[in-house]
Short mmCIF file of C-alpha atoms and ligand atoms in Angstrom, two decimals:
data_model
loop_
_atom_site.label_atom_id
_atom_site.label_comp_id
_atom_site.label_asym_id
_atom_site.label_seq_id
_atom_site.Cartn_x
_atom_site.Cartn_y
_atom_site.Cartn_z
CA MET A 930 17.51 17.43 -54.28
CA GLN A 931 15.95 14.12 -53.25
CA ILE A 932 13.02 12.93 -55.26
CA ALA A 933 9.54 12.39 -53.83
CA GLY A 934 7.18 9.91 -55.38
CA GLN A 935 7.95 6.89 -57.48
CA THR A 936 10.56 7.57 -60.09
CA ASN A 937 13.79 5.79 -60.85
CA VAL A 938 15.83 8.99 -60.36
CA THR A 939 17.53 8.82 -56.95
CA SER A 940 18.68 12.43 -56.86
CA ILE A 941 18.91 15.36 -59.22
CA ARG A 942 20.97 18.52 -59.58
CA PHE A 943 19.61 21.40 -61.62
CA GLY A 944 21.57 24.48 -62.61
CA SER A 945 24.02 26.03 -65.01
CA GLY A 946 27.50 24.85 -64.13
CA SER A 947 26.18 21.94 -62.04
CA VAL A 948 28.50 19.59 -63.92
CA ASN A 949 31.62 21.48 -62.80
CA GLY A 950 33.92 19.47 -60.56
CA ILE A 951 31.56 16.49 -60.35
CA GLY A 952 34.42 14.09 -61.15
CA LYS A 953 36.01 14.70 -57.73
CA ASP A 954 33.20 12.90 -55.89
CA LEU A 955 32.95 9.77 -57.99
CA GLY A 956 35.89 7.60 -56.95
CA ARG A 957 37.27 5.71 -59.93
CA PHE A 958 34.92 6.45 -62.78
CA VAL A 959 34.32 5.33 -66.34
CA VAL A 960 32.68 7.66 -68.86
CA ALA A 961 30.22 6.50 -71.53
CA THR A 962 29.87 9.17 -74.20
CA MET A 963 30.37 10.29 -77.82
CA GLU A 964 33.01 12.57 -79.37
CA LEU A 965 31.08 15.84 -79.30
CA PRO A 966 29.54 15.73 -75.81
CA TRP A 967 32.85 14.51 -74.42
CA SER A 968 34.76 17.37 -76.02
CA ILE A 969 32.55 19.94 -74.28
CA THR A 970 32.46 18.31 -70.84
CA GLU A 971 35.92 16.73 -70.48
CA GLY A 972 37.50 19.89 -69.08
CA LYS A 973 34.70 20.59 -66.60
CA LEU A 974 34.66 17.40 -64.53
CA GLY A 975 37.66 18.27 -62.37
CA ALA A 976 39.08 14.71 -62.48
CA ASP A 977 40.06 12.16 -65.10
CA PRO A 978 38.16 8.95 -65.74
CA VAL A 979 39.92 5.57 -65.68
CA ALA A 980 38.42 4.86 -69.11
CA VAL A 981 36.25 6.49 -71.76
CA LEU A 982 33.82 4.25 -73.65
CA MET A 983 32.66 5.75 -76.93
CA VAL A 984 29.27 4.68 -78.26
CA GLU A 985 30.01 2.78 -81.46
CA SER A 986 27.18 0.32 -81.66
CA MET A 987 24.31 -0.43 -79.29
CA GLU A 988 24.16 -4.08 -80.41
CA GLN A 989 24.09 -6.01 -77.16
CA GLU A 990 26.97 -8.29 -78.09
CA PHE A 991 29.22 -5.30 -78.80
CA VAL A 992 28.12 -3.46 -75.66
CA ASP A 993 28.77 -6.57 -73.54
CA GLN A 994 32.35 -6.68 -74.80
CA GLN A 995 32.82 -2.98 -74.09
CA VAL A 996 31.53 -3.35 -70.54
CA ALA A 997 33.56 -6.51 -69.88
CA SER A 998 36.84 -4.99 -71.02
CA ALA A 999 36.48 -1.79 -68.93
CA PRO A 1000 38.75 -1.41 -65.87
CA PRO A 1001 37.28 -1.78 -62.34
CA CYS A 1002 35.45 1.36 -61.21
CA ASP A 1003 33.07 2.76 -58.58
CA THR A 1004 30.93 4.87 -60.89
CA VAL A 1005 29.89 5.11 -64.52
CA VAL A 1006 29.03 8.53 -65.93
CA GLY A 1007 26.82 8.80 -69.02
CA ILE A 1008 27.42 12.04 -70.92
CA GLY A 1009 25.49 12.86 -74.09
CA GLY A 1010 22.18 11.96 -75.74
CA GLY A 1011 20.06 8.84 -75.54
CA GLN A 1012 22.66 6.28 -76.61
CA ALA A 1013 25.45 7.46 -74.30
CA ILE A 1014 23.01 7.48 -71.40
CA ASP A 1015 21.75 4.02 -72.38
CA LEU A 1016 25.30 2.66 -72.52
CA ALA A 1017 25.96 4.03 -69.02
CA LYS A 1018 22.68 2.62 -67.70
CA TYR A 1019 23.51 -0.79 -69.13
CA PHE A 1020 27.04 -0.60 -67.67
CA ALA A 1021 25.74 0.35 -64.19
CA TRP A 1022 23.22 -2.49 -64.26
CA LYS A 1023 25.74 -5.10 -65.41
CA LYS A 1024 28.48 -4.02 -62.99
CA GLY A 1025 26.27 -3.00 -60.09
CA CYS A 1026 28.10 0.32 -59.78
CA ARG A 1027 26.86 3.86 -59.15
CA LEU A 1028 25.31 5.68 -62.11
CA VAL A 1029 25.61 9.40 -62.84
CA THR A 1030 23.88 10.79 -65.91
CA ILE A 1031 24.63 14.09 -67.61
CA PRO A 1032 22.34 14.61 -70.58
CA THR A 1033 23.71 17.16 -73.06
CA VAL A 1034 20.44 17.25 -74.99
CA ILE A 1035 16.91 16.46 -73.80
CA SER A 1036 15.39 15.21 -77.05
CA VAL A 1037 14.55 11.79 -75.56
CA ASP A 1038 13.62 10.66 -72.07
CA ALA A 1039 16.37 7.99 -71.73
CA PHE A 1040 17.81 9.81 -68.72
CA VAL A 1041 14.71 9.26 -66.55
CA THR A 1042 13.68 5.74 -67.59
CA PRO A 1043 15.03 2.71 -65.70
CA ALA A 1044 15.74 0.30 -68.58
CA ALA A 1045 18.55 0.65 -71.13
CA ALA A 1046 17.74 0.41 -74.83
CA VAL A 1047 20.11 -1.97 -76.61
CA ARG A 1048 19.71 -3.77 -79.90
CA GLN A 1049 19.63 -7.41 -80.89
CA ASN A 1050 19.85 -7.84 -84.66
CA HIS A 1051 18.82 -4.18 -85.04
CA ARG A 1052 15.65 -4.58 -82.97
CA VAL A 1053 15.37 -2.39 -79.87
CA LEU A 1054 15.24 -4.25 -76.57
CA TYR A 1055 14.81 -2.67 -73.13
CA VAL A 1056 16.91 -4.37 -70.48
CA GLY A 1057 18.03 -3.91 -66.90
CA GLU A 1058 17.18 -1.34 -64.33
CA SER A 1059 19.22 1.58 -63.07
CA SER A 1060 18.81 4.83 -61.15
CA PRO A 1061 21.01 7.89 -61.64
CA ASP A 1062 22.48 9.37 -58.46
CA PRO A 1063 22.56 12.13 -59.37
CA LEU A 1064 20.96 13.09 -62.65
CA ILE A 1065 22.67 16.36 -63.56
CA ILE A 1066 20.74 18.92 -65.58
CA ASP A 1067 23.25 21.60 -66.53
CA TYR A 1068 21.23 24.14 -68.52
CA ASP A 1069 24.20 25.76 -70.24
CA LEU A 1070 25.49 22.38 -71.34
CA ILE A 1071 22.08 21.35 -72.72
CA ARG A 1072 21.77 24.64 -74.60
CA THR A 1073 24.87 23.78 -76.61
CA ALA A 1074 22.77 21.15 -78.45
CA PRO A 1075 20.76 22.17 -81.54
CA SER A 1076 17.61 23.94 -80.31
CA ASP A 1077 15.29 21.88 -82.55
CA LEU A 1078 16.41 18.76 -80.71
CA ASN A 1079 15.75 20.19 -77.26
CA VAL A 1080 12.33 21.50 -78.28
CA ALA A 1081 11.56 18.02 -79.64
CA GLY A 1082 11.97 16.83 -76.04
CA ALA A 1083 8.47 18.16 -75.40
CA GLY A 1084 7.02 15.70 -77.94
CA ASP A 1085 6.62 12.80 -75.51
CA LEU A 1086 4.76 15.12 -73.13
CA LEU A 1087 2.43 16.48 -75.82
CA SER A 1088 1.51 12.91 -76.76
CA ILE A 1089 -0.43 12.81 -73.47
CA HIS A 1090 -3.11 14.73 -75.39
CA THR A 1091 -3.88 11.94 -77.86
CA ALA A 1092 -2.75 8.97 -75.74
CA THR A 1093 -5.06 9.70 -72.79
CA PHE A 1094 -7.92 10.16 -75.25
CA ASP A 1095 -7.12 6.74 -76.74
CA TRP A 1096 -7.17 5.16 -73.31
CA GLU A 1097 -10.63 6.63 -72.69
CA VAL A 1098 -11.76 5.28 -76.08
CA ALA A 1099 -10.44 1.83 -75.18
CA HIS A 1100 -12.11 1.95 -71.78
CA ARG A 1101 -15.48 2.90 -73.26
CA ALA A 1102 -15.18 0.08 -75.77
CA GLY A 1103 -14.37 -2.37 -72.97
CA LYS A 1104 -10.95 -2.97 -74.57
CA SER A 1105 -8.50 -1.40 -72.13
CA GLU A 1106 -5.54 -3.76 -71.69
CA TYR A 1107 -4.87 -2.40 -68.18
CA PRO A 1108 -7.00 -1.38 -65.22
CA TYR A 1109 -8.37 1.97 -66.27
CA SER A 1110 -7.43 4.93 -64.06
CA GLN A 1111 -9.15 8.28 -64.38
CA ASP A 1112 -6.71 9.60 -61.75
CA ASP A 1113 -3.73 8.72 -63.94
CA ILE A 1114 -5.38 10.47 -66.88
CA GLN A 1115 -6.03 13.62 -64.81
CA THR A 1116 -2.47 13.65 -63.46
CA ALA A 1117 -1.06 13.23 -66.96
CA ARG A 1118 -3.22 16.04 -68.33
CA ALA A 1119 -1.97 18.32 -65.57
CA ILE A 1120 1.56 17.71 -66.90
CA LEU A 1121 0.38 18.75 -70.35
CA GLU A 1122 -1.17 21.90 -68.86
CA THR A 1123 2.18 22.77 -67.28
CA VAL A 1124 3.83 22.41 -70.68
CA ALA A 1125 1.20 24.72 -72.21
CA GLU A 1126 1.67 27.32 -69.46
CA ASN A 1127 5.42 27.32 -70.08
CA ALA A 1128 5.29 27.16 -73.88
CA SER A 1129 7.21 30.37 -74.50
CA GLU A 1130 9.88 29.36 -71.95
CA ILE A 1131 10.29 26.01 -73.67
CA ARG A 1132 10.51 27.63 -77.08
CA ALA A 1133 13.24 29.95 -75.75
CA LEU A 1134 14.94 27.00 -73.97
CA SER A 1135 15.22 29.10 -70.83
CA ASP A 1136 16.25 27.40 -67.57
CA ARG A 1137 12.60 27.22 -66.64
CA GLY A 1138 11.62 25.79 -70.03
CA LEU A 1139 14.24 23.04 -69.83
CA ARG A 1140 13.27 22.26 -66.27
CA THR A 1141 9.62 21.99 -67.31
CA ILE A 1142 10.50 19.26 -69.82
CA VAL A 1143 12.71 17.32 -67.40
CA GLU A 1144 10.17 17.51 -64.56
CA GLY A 1145 7.43 16.57 -67.01
CA TYR A 1146 9.29 13.38 -67.89
CA MET A 1147 9.75 12.59 -64.21
CA ARG A 1148 6.08 13.21 -63.44
CA VAL A 1149 5.13 10.88 -66.30
CA ASN A 1150 7.30 8.24 -64.64
CA THR A 1151 5.55 8.66 -61.30
CA ILE A 1152 2.37 7.62 -63.14
CA CYS A 1153 3.80 4.98 -65.44
CA LEU A 1154 6.32 3.11 -63.31
CA PRO A 1155 3.80 2.09 -60.60
CA ALA A 1156 1.17 1.35 -63.28
CA GLY A 1157 3.63 -0.79 -65.23
CA HIS A 1158 2.72 0.72 -68.62
CA TYR A 1159 2.99 3.98 -70.55
CA ARG A 1160 -0.57 4.24 -71.79
CA VAL A 1161 -1.01 7.88 -70.71
CA GLU A 1162 1.71 9.00 -73.09
CA GLU A 1163 1.76 6.35 -75.80
CA GLY A 1164 -1.16 5.85 -78.14
CA SER A 1165 -2.24 6.22 -81.74
CA GLU A 1166 0.27 9.07 -82.35
CA HIS A 1167 3.13 6.65 -81.58
CA PHE A 1168 1.53 3.84 -83.58
CA LEU A 1169 1.53 5.96 -86.74
CA PHE A 1170 5.21 6.64 -86.14
CA TYR A 1171 5.96 2.91 -85.78
CA GLU A 1172 4.31 2.23 -89.13
CA LEU A 1173 6.12 5.09 -90.85
CA GLU A 1174 9.45 3.98 -89.41
CA GLU A 1175 8.94 0.44 -90.68
CA ARG A 1176 7.78 1.72 -94.07
CA LEU A 1177 10.47 4.34 -94.66
CA LYS A 1178 13.32 2.57 -92.81
CA LYS A 1179 14.95 5.76 -91.64
CA PRO A 1180 15.55 7.32 -88.26
CA PHE A 1181 13.44 10.24 -87.05
CA ILE A 1182 13.83 12.73 -84.24
CA HIS A 1183 11.40 11.15 -81.81
CA GLY A 1184 9.52 14.24 -80.61
CA GLN A 1185 9.08 15.54 -84.17
CA ILE A 1186 7.57 12.39 -85.63
CA VAL A 1187 5.41 12.02 -82.53
CA GLY A 1188 4.29 15.62 -83.17
CA LEU A 1189 3.17 14.63 -86.66
CA GLY A 1190 1.27 11.72 -85.11
CA ILE A 1191 -0.42 14.10 -82.67
CA TYR A 1192 -1.43 16.40 -85.54
CA VAL A 1193 -3.09 13.59 -87.48
CA MET A 1194 -4.57 11.61 -84.59
CA SER A 1195 -6.04 14.60 -82.73
CA ARG A 1196 -7.97 15.21 -85.97
CA LEU A 1197 -9.07 11.60 -86.17
CA GLN A 1198 -10.21 11.87 -82.55
CA LYS A 1199 -11.80 15.31 -83.05
CA ASN A 1200 -9.89 16.15 -79.90
CA ARG A 1201 -9.21 19.89 -79.33
CA VAL A 1202 -7.48 20.09 -82.69
CA GLU A 1203 -6.94 23.85 -82.69
CA TRP A 1204 -5.58 23.90 -79.16
CA ILE A 1205 -2.95 21.19 -79.58
CA THR A 1206 -1.90 22.39 -83.04
CA SER A 1207 -1.34 25.96 -81.88
CA LEU A 1208 0.52 24.65 -78.82
CA MET A 1209 2.92 22.69 -81.08
CA ASP A 1210 3.34 25.81 -83.23
CA GLU A 1211 3.92 28.00 -80.21
CA LEU A 1212 6.63 25.64 -78.97
CA GLY A 1213 8.29 25.71 -82.39
CA LEU A 1214 8.11 21.91 -82.65
CA ARG A 1215 8.94 20.84 -86.21
CA TYR A 1216 6.31 18.27 -87.07
CA GLN A 1217 5.77 18.97 -90.78
CA PRO A 1218 6.40 15.99 -93.11
CA VAL A 1219 8.53 18.22 -95.35
CA ASP A 1220 10.96 18.76 -92.44
CA MET A 1221 11.33 15.00 -91.99
CA GLY A 1222 11.42 13.93 -95.64
CA ILE A 1223 8.09 12.08 -95.55
CA PRO A 1224 6.37 12.02 -98.97
CA LYS A 1225 2.61 12.36 -99.12
CA ASP A 1226 2.04 9.00 -100.81
CA ALA A 1227 3.88 7.25 -97.96
CA MET A 1228 1.75 9.08 -95.43
CA VAL A 1229 -1.48 8.12 -97.22
CA ALA A 1230 -0.38 4.48 -97.58
CA SER A 1231 0.59 4.36 -93.91
CA LEU A 1232 -2.83 5.57 -92.78
CA GLN A 1233 -4.56 3.11 -95.11
CA VAL A 1234 -2.93 0.11 -93.43
CA LEU A 1235 -2.67 1.47 -89.91
CA GLU A 1236 -5.61 -0.43 -88.47
CA PRO A 1237 -4.40 -3.91 -89.53
CA PHE A 1238 -0.84 -2.86 -88.64
CA THR A 1239 -1.77 -2.11 -85.03
CA ARG A 1240 -3.64 -5.41 -84.72
CA LYS A 1241 -0.78 -7.41 -86.23
CA ARG A 1242 1.70 -5.76 -83.87
CA GLY A 1243 -0.55 -6.22 -80.85
CA LEU A 1244 -0.61 -2.48 -80.16
CA TRP A 1245 -3.13 -1.04 -77.70
CA TYR A 1246 -6.72 -0.35 -78.66
CA SER A 1247 -7.14 3.25 -79.84
CA GLN A 1248 -9.15 5.59 -82.04
CA ILE A 1249 -7.54 3.81 -85.01
CA GLN A 1250 -9.79 0.79 -84.44
CA GLU A 1251 -12.88 2.93 -84.03
CA THR A 1252 -12.67 4.88 -87.28
CA PRO A 1253 -12.03 2.96 -90.51
CA LEU A 1254 -10.48 5.40 -92.99
CA ASP A 1255 -11.26 5.97 -96.65
CA LEU A 1256 -9.19 8.16 -98.97
CA ALA A 1257 -11.40 11.21 -98.57
CA GLN A 1258 -11.07 11.03 -94.77
CA ILE A 1259 -7.31 10.63 -95.04
CA GLU A 1260 -7.14 13.75 -97.23
CA GLY A 1261 -9.07 15.57 -94.53
CA LEU A 1262 -6.67 14.46 -91.79
CA LEU A 1263 -3.66 15.64 -93.80
CA ARG A 1264 -5.03 19.09 -94.58
CA GLY A 1265 -2.63 21.79 -93.44
CA LEU A 1266 0.43 19.52 -93.56
CA ARG A 1267 3.31 20.43 -95.90
CA PHE A 1268 4.97 17.77 -98.02
ZN1 ZN B 2366 7.67 8.41 -77.21
#
């Protein structure tokens, strides 16, 4: 199907088995992937690639060498999770060739965003611009990934709950960094409503549930790409995650750690706490600190320094600036969490 509205996805194919035989229509193609996703898709493409690039490192220098040494091709196909898709996006941008993306898990939104995430000295950098044609959402393929990871894909949609609230807070305080748009906030909240209406489908990872997540990401893009920022889905819940990541120096599953941020920040905001918490529970999103190996003292320390942290990092104005936290308040925010 062709895509209406502003998104970077040129065309999309939904359906179980939609990956079958795709290799026949791509001319000479290079695959960017990892061992596991490649092992489950290799036999389905119906044609052989001229080269297979395995994700080894996303350091830009390394990726540049990989791209430069690849044989000439018409198309690059990204098969896998975020990094494989990012490698393909980067390749397509550098070479100016056609991009096809086949996510095998939908835990992150890399497959609908235009820029590729690469690293320079271990810091993430977003570069280039690319549009998949088509993006292929093969439900059966995606269901081969661990279900916790796919459910976590809803995390960046749920963050609309706290992020839009933060934008309203910033607007009221006269501190919004961007022209405030009530329309964008309403449109984003409608996406969140769709997630809530389809919660049991998402939990079950039915075709409809997976499609809800993918379309949710694309609808977020139709708001954020024209606006030039992601304020409707990135706010205080993400900022807490940035601090925890820097503090604990370990990787997290994005949607899960964002879920923890939503739990805490919806309480700080006094923002429909029961509703969003039961929605996360209904989806089966794992947001408990115990699931992610986050000790309570780290969590407390993180919240104690969060306000200066967001200022130092130049992060957007949010509820964090409005409510200075003492220890008793932090205890209150963490009630119900398991460490
Ligand atoms: Zn996010």
